PDB file of C-alpha atoms in Angstrom:
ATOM      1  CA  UNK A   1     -10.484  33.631   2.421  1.00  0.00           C
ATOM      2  CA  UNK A   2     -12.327  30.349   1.519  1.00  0.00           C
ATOM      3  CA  UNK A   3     -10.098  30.248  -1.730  1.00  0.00           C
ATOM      4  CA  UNK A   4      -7.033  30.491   0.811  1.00  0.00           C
ATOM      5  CA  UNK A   5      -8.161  27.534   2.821  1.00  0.00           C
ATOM      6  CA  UNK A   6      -9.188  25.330   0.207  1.00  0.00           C
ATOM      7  CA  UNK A   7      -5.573  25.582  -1.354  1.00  0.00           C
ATOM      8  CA  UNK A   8      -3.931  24.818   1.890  1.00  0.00           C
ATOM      9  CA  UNK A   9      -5.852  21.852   2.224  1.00  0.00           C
ATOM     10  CA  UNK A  10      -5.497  20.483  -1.280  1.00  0.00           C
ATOM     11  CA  UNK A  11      -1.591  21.686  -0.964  1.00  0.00           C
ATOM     12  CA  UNK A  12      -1.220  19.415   1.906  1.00  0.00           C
ATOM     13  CA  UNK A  13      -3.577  16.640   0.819  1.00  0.00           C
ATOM     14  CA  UNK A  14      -0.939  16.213  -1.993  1.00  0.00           C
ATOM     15  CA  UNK A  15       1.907  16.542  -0.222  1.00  0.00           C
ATOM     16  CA  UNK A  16       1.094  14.429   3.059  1.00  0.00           C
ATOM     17  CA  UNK A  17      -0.088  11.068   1.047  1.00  0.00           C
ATOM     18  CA  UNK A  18       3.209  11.104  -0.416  1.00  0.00           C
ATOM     19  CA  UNK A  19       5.697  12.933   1.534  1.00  0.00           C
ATOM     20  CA  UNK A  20       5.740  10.937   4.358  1.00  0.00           C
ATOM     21  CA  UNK A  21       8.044   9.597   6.967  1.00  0.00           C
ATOM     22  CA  UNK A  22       6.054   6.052   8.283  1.00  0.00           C
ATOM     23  CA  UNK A  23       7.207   3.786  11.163  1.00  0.00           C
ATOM     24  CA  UNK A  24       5.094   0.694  12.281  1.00  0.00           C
ATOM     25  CA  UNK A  25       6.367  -0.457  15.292  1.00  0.00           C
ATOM     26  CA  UNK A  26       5.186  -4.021  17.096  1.00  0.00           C
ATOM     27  CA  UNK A  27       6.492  -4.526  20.848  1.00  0.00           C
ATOM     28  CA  UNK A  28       5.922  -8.093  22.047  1.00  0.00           C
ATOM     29  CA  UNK A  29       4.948  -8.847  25.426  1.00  0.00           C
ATOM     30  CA  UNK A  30       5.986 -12.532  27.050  1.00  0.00           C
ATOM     31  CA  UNK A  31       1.885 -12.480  27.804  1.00  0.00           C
ATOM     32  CA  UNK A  32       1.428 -12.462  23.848  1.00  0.00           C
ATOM     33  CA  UNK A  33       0.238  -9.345  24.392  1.00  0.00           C
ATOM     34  CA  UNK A  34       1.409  -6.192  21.231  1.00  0.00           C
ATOM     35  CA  UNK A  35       0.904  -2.924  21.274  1.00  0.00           C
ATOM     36  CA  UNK A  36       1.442  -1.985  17.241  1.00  0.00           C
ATOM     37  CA  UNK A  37       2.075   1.881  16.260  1.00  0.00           C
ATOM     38  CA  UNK A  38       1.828   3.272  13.222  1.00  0.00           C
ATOM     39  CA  UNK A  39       3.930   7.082  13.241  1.00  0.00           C
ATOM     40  CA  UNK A  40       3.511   9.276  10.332  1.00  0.00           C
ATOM     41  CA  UNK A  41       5.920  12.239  10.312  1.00  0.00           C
ATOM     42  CA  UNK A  42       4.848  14.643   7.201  1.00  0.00           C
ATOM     43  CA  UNK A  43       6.677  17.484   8.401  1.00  0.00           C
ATOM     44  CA  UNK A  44       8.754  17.448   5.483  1.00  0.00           C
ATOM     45  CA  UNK A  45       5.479  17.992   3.154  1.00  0.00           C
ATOM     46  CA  UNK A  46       4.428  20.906   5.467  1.00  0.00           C
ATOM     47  CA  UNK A  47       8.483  22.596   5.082  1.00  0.00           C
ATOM     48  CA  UNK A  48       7.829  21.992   1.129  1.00  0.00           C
ATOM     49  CA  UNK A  49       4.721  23.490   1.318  1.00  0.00           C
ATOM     50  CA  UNK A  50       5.465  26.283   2.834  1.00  0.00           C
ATOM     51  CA  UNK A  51       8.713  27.306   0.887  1.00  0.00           C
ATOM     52  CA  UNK A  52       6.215  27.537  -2.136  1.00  0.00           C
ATOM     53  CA  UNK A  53       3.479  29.642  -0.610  1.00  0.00           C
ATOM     54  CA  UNK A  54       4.099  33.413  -0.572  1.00  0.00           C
ATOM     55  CA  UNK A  55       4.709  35.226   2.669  1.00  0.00           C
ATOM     56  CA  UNK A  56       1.270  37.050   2.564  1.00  0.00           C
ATOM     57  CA  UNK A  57      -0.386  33.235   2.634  1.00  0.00           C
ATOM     58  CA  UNK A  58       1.827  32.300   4.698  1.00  0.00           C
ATOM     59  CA  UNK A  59       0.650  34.753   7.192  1.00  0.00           C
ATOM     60  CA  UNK A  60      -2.493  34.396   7.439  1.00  0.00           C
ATOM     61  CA  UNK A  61      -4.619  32.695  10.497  1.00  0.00           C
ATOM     62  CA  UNK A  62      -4.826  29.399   8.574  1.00  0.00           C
ATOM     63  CA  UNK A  63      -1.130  28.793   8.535  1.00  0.00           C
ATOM     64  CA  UNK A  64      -1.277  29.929  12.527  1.00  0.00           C
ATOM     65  CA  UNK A  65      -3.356  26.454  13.184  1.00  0.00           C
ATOM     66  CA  UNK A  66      -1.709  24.956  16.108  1.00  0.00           C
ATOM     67  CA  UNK A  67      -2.961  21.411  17.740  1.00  0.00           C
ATOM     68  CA  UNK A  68      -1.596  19.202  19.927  1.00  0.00           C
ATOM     69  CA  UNK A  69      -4.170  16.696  21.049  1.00  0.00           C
ATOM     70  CA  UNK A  70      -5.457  12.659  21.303  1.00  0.00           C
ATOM     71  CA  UNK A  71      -8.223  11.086  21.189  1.00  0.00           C
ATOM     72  CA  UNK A  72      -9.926   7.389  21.151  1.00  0.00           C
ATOM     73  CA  UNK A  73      -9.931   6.885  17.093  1.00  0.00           C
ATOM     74  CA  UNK A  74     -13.384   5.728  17.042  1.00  0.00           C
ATOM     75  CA  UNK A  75     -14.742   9.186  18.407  1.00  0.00           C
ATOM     76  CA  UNK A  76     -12.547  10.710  15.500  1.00  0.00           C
ATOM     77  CA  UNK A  77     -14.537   8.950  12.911  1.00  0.00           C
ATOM     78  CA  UNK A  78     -17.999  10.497  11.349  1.00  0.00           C
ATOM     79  CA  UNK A  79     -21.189   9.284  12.279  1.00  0.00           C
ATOM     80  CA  UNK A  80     -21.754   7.524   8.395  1.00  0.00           C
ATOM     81  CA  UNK A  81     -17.858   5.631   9.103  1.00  0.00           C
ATOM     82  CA  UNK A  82     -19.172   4.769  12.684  1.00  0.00           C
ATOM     83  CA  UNK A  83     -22.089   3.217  11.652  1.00  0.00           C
ATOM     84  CA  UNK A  84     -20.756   1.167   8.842  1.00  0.00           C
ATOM     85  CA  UNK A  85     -18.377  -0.707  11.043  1.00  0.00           C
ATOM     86  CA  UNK A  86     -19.301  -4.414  13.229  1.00  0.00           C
ATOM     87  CA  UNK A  87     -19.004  -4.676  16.672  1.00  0.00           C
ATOM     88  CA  UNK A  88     -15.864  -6.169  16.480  1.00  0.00           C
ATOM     89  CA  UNK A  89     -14.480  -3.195  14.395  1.00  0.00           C
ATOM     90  CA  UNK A  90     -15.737  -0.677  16.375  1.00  0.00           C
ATOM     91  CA  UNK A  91     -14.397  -2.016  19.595  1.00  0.00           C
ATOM     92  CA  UNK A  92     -11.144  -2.387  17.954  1.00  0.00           C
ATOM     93  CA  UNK A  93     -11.135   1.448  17.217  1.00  0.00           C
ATOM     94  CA  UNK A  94     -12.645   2.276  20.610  1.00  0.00           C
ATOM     95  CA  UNK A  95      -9.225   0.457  22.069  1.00  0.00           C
ATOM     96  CA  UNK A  96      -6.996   2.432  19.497  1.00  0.00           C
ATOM     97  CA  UNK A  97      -5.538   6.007  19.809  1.00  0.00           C
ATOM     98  CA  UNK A  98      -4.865   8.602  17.425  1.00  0.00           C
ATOM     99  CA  UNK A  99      -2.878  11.433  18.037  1.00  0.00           C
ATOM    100  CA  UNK A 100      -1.969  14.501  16.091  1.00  0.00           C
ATOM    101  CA  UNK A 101       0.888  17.205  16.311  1.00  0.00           C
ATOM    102  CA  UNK A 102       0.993  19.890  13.727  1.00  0.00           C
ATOM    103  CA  UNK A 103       2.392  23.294  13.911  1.00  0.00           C
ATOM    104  CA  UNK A 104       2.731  24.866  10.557  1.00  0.00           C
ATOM    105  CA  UNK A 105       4.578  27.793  11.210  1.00  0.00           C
ATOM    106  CA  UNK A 106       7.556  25.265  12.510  1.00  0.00           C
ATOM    107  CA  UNK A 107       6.729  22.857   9.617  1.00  0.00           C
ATOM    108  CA  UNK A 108       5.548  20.130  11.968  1.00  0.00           C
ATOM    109  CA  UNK A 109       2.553  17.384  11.360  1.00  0.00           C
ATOM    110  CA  UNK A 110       2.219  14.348  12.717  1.00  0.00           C
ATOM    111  CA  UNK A 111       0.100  11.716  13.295  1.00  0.00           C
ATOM    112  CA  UNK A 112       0.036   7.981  15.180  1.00  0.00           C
ATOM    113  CA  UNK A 113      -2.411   5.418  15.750  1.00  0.00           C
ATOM    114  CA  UNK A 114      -1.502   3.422  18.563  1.00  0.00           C
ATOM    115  CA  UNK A 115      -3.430   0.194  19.300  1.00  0.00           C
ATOM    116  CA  UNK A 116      -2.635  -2.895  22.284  1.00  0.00           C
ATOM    117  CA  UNK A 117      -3.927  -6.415  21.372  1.00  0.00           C
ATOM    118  CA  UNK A 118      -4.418  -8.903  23.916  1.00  0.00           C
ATOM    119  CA  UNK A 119      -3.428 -12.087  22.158  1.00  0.00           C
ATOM    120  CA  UNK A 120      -1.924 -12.935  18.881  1.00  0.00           C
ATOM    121  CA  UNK A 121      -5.434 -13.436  17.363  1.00  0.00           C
ATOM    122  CA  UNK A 122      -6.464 -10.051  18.339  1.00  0.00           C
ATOM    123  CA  UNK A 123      -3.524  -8.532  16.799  1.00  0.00           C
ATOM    124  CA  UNK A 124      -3.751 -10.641  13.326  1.00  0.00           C
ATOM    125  CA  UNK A 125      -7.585  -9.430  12.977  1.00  0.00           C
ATOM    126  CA  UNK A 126      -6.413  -5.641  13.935  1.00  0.00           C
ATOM    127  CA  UNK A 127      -3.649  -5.624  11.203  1.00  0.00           C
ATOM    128  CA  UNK A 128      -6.114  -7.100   8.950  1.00  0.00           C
ATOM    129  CA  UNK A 129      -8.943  -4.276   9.433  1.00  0.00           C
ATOM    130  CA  UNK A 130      -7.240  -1.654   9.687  1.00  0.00           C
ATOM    131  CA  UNK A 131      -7.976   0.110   6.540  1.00  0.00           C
ATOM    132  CA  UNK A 132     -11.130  -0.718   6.594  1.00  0.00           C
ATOM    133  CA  UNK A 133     -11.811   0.859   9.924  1.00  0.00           C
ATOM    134  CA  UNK A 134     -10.185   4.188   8.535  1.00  0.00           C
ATOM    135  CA  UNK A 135     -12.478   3.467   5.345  1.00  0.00           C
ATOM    136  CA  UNK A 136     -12.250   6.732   2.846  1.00  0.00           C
ATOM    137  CA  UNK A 137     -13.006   8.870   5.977  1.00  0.00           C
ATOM    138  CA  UNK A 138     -10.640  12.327   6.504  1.00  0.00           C
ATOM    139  CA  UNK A 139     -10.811  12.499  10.310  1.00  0.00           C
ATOM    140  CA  UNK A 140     -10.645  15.699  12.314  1.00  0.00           C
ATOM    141  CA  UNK A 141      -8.204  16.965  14.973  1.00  0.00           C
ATOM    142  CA  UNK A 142     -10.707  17.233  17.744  1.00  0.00           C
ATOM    143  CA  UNK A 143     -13.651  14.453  17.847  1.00  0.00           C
ATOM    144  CA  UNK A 144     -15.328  15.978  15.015  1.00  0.00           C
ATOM    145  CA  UNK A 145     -15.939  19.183  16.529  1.00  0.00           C
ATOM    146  CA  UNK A 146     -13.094  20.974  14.575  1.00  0.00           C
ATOM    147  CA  UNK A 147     -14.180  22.607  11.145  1.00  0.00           C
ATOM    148  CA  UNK A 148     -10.995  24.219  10.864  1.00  0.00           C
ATOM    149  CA  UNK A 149      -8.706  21.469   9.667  1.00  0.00           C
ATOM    150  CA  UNK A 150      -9.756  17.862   8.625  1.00  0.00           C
ATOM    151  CA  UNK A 151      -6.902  17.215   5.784  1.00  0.00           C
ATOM    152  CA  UNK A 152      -5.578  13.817   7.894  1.00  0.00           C
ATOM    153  CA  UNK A 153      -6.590  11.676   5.574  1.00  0.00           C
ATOM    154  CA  UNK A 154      -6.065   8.635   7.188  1.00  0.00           C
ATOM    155  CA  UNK A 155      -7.581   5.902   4.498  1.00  0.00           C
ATOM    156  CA  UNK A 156      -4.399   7.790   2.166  1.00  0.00           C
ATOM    157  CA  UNK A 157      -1.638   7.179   5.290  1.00  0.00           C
ATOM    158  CA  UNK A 158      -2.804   3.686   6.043  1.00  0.00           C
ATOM    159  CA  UNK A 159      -4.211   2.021   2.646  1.00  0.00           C
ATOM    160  CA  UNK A 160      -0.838   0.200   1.954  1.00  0.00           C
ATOM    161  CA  UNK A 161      -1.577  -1.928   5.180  1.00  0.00           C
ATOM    162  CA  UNK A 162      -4.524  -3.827   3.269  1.00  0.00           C
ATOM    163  CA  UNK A 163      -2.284  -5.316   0.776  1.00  0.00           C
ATOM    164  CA  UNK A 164      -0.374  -7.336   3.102  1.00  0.00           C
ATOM    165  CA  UNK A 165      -2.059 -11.052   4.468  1.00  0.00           C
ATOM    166  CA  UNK A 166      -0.891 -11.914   8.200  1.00  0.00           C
ATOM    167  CA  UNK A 167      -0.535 -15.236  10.102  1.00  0.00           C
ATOM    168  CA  UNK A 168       0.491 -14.589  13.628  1.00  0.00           C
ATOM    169  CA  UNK A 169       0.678 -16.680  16.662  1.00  0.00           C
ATOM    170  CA  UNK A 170       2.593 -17.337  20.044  1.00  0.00           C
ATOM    171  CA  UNK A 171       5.923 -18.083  18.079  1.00  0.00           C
ATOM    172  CA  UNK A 172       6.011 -16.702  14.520  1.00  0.00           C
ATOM    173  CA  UNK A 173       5.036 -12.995  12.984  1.00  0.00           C
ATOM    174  CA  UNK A 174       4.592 -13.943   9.231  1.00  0.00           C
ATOM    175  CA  UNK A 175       3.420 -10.875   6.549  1.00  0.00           C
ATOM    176  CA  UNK A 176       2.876 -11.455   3.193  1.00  0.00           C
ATOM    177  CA  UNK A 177       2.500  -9.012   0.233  1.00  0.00           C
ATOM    178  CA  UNK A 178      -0.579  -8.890  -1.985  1.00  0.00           C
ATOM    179  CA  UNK A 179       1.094  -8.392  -5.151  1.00  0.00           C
ATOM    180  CA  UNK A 180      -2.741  -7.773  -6.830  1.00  0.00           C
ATOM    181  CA  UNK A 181      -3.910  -5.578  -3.875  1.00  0.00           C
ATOM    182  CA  UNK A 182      -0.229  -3.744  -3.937  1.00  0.00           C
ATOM    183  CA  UNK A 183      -0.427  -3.121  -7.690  1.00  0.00           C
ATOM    184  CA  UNK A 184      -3.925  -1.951  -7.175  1.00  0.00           C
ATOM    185  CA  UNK A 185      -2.626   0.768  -4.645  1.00  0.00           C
ATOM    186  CA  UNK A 186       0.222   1.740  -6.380  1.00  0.00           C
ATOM    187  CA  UNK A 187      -2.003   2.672  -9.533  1.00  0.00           C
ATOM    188  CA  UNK A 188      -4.602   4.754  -7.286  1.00  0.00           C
ATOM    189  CA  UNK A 189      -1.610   6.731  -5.573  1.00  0.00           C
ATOM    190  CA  UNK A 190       0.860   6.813  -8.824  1.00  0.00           C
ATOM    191  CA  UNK A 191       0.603  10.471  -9.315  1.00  0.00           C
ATOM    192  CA  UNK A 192       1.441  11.383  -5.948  1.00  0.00           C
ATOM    193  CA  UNK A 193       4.423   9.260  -5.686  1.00  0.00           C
ATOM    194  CA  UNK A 194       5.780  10.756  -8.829  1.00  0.00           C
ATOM    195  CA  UNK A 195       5.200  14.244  -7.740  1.00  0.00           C
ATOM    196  CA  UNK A 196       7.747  12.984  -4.809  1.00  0.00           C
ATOM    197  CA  UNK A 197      10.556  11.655  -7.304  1.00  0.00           C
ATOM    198  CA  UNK A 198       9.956  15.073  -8.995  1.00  0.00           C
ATOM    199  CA  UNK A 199       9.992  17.122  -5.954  1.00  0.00           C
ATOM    200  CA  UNK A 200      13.595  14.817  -5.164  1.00  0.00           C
ATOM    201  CA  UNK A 201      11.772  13.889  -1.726  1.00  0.00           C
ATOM    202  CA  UNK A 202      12.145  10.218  -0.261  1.00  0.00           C
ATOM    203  CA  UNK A 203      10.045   7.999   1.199  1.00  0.00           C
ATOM    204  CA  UNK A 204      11.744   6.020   4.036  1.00  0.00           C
ATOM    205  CA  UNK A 205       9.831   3.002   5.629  1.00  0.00           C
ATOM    206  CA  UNK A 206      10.598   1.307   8.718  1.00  0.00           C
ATOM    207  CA  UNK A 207       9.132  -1.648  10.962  1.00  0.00           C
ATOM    208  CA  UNK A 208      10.454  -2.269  13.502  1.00  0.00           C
ATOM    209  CA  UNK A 209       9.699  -5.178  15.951  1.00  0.00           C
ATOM    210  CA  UNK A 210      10.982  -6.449  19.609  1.00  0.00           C
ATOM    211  CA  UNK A 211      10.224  -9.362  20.860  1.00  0.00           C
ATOM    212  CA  UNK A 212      10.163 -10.684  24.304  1.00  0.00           C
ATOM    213  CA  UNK A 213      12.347 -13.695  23.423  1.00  0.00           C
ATOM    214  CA  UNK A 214      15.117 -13.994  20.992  1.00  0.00           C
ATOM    215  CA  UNK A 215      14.534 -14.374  17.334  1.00  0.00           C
ATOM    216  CA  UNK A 216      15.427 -18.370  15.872  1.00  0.00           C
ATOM    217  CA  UNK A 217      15.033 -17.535  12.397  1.00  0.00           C
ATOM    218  CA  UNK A 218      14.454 -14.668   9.571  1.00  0.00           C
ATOM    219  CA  UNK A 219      13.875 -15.220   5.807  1.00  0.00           C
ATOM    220  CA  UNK A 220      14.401 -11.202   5.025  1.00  0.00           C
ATOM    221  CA  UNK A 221      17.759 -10.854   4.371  1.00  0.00           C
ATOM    222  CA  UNK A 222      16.974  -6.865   4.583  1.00  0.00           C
ATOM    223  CA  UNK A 223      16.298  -7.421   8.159  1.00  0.00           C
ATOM    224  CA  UNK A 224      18.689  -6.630  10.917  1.00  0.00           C
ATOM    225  CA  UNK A 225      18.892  -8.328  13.952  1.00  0.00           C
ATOM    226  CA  UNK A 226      19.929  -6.677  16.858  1.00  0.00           C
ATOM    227  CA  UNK A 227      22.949  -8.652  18.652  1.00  0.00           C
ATOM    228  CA  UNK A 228      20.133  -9.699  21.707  1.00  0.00           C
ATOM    229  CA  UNK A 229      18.105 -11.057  19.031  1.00  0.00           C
ATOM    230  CA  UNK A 230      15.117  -9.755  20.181  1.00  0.00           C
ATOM    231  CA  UNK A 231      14.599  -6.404  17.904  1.00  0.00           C
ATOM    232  CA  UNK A 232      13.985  -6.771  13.714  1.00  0.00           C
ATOM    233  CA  UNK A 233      14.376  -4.018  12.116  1.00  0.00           C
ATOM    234  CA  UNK A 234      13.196  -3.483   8.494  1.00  0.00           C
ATOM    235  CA  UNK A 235      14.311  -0.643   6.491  1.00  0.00           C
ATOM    236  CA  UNK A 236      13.444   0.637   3.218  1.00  0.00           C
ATOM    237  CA  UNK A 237      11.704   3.701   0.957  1.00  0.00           C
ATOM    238  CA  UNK A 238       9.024   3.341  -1.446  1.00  0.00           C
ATOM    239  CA  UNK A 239      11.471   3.469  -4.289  1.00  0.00           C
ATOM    240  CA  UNK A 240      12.848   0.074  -3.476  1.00  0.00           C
ATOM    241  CA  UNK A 241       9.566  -1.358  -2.576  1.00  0.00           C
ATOM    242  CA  UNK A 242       7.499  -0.663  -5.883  1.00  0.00           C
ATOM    243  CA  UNK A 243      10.170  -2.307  -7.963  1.00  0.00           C
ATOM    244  CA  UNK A 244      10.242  -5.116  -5.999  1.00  0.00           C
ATOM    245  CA  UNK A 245       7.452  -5.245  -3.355  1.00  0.00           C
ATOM    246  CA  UNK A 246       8.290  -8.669  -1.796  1.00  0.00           C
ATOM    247  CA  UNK A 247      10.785  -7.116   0.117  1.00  0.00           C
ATOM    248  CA  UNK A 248       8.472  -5.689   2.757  1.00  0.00           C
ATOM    249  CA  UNK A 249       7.647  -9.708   3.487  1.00  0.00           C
ATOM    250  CA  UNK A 250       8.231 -11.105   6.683  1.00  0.00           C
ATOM    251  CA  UNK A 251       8.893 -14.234   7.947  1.00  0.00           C
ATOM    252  CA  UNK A 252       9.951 -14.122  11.772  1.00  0.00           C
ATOM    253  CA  UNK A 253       9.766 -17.497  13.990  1.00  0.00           C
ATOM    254  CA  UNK A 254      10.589 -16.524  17.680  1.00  0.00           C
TER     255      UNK A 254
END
């Protein structure tokens, strides 16, 4: 039975860093206030998975794992992540929330991270820890207290957010691309994105950002404006982005 398990959770492990659905989404407040969300949907990976597993390990109680549930994402974290961290980074995960769905038998997993800065300086230093928070931790459903399924690897959903550098204030959202740091990531996770182009499974990416005031000028000319001009939206798949990474850059002045 442990032999079942441990496939399941290498099957996913594969399959989630790569076959993933991601959204970041940024709402402005006229306070300067954002509350940023990351959504990862890897129900797809879960519906692959399970058309290659035979009925008889399909059926058995590990694919019946059902959870619903969130929690503060510093209580998700182990004790040896915890106590790495400074204040400021754990307060920043004490104010975040992770959430997870995942129902395998109807092929569904999926986790967010949902975080509200104060001010624009709070929001610049969030974006810029953020993988470091997660550090190479997997994180359990259920405030570490569930032994039954810690494959949310969240350092694997959420690495590609330390290659980007951020300047962000009252009137301008600028994002950068590391071209080093990105080239760095790309080699650790190259084997999982091929298995994707083999497997003939995208990778859409989408940010999405509204604004509490209309938008005076955008240097992406991926980016669509909505006709308010208060709403950006960026989108893309992973395809696109590792031959030419610079078009995830951002340059909004509002």
């Amino acid at each position: 039975m442990k032999k079942v398990y441990f496939l399941i959770i290498i099957s996913l492990s594969l399959c989630c860093s790569s076959c993933v659905d991601m959204v970041e989404q940024y709402t402005f407040k006229a306070n300067g206030a954002c509350t940023v969300s990351y959504r990862f949907d890897m129900s797809r990976a879960v519906s692959v998975l399970m058309n290659l597993m035979s009925d008889s390990l399909t059926n058995t109680p590990q694919f019946s794992i059902k959870k619903d549930t969130s929690m503060n994402f510093y209580s998700a974290l182990p004790d040896s992540a915890q106590a790495r961290m400074t204040a400021e980074e754990a307060a920043m995960a004490k104010s975040s929330n992770l959430s997870i769905l995942m129902n395998l038998k109807r092929s569904q997993m999926k986790v967010s991270i949902d975080h509200e800065a104060k001010s624009p300086e709070e929001l610049e230093g969030y974006l810029q820890r953020l993988s470091k928070m997660a550090g190479n931790q997997q994180i359990s459903a259920s405030q570490k207290a569930d032994k039954t399924f810690k494959s949310v690897d969240v350092q694997q959903l959420i690495a590609g957010q330390d290659c980007y550098s951020y300047q962000i204030t009252p009137n301008k959202f600028y994002r950068i691309i590391d071209l080093k740091k990105f080239n760095a990531f790309l080699k650790k996770t190259q084997s999982t994105f091929a298995m994707a182009r083999a497997m003939l499974i995208d990778m859409p990416y989408k940010v999405v950002l509204r604004f509490a005031k209309p938008v005076k000028k955008i240097n992406n000319p991926k980016a669509v404006l909505s006709a308010d001009r208060r709403q950006v939206t960026l989108q893309t798949n992973m395809d696109d982005v590792m031959k030419n990474p610079t078009l995830m850059n951002l340059k909004i002045d509002f």
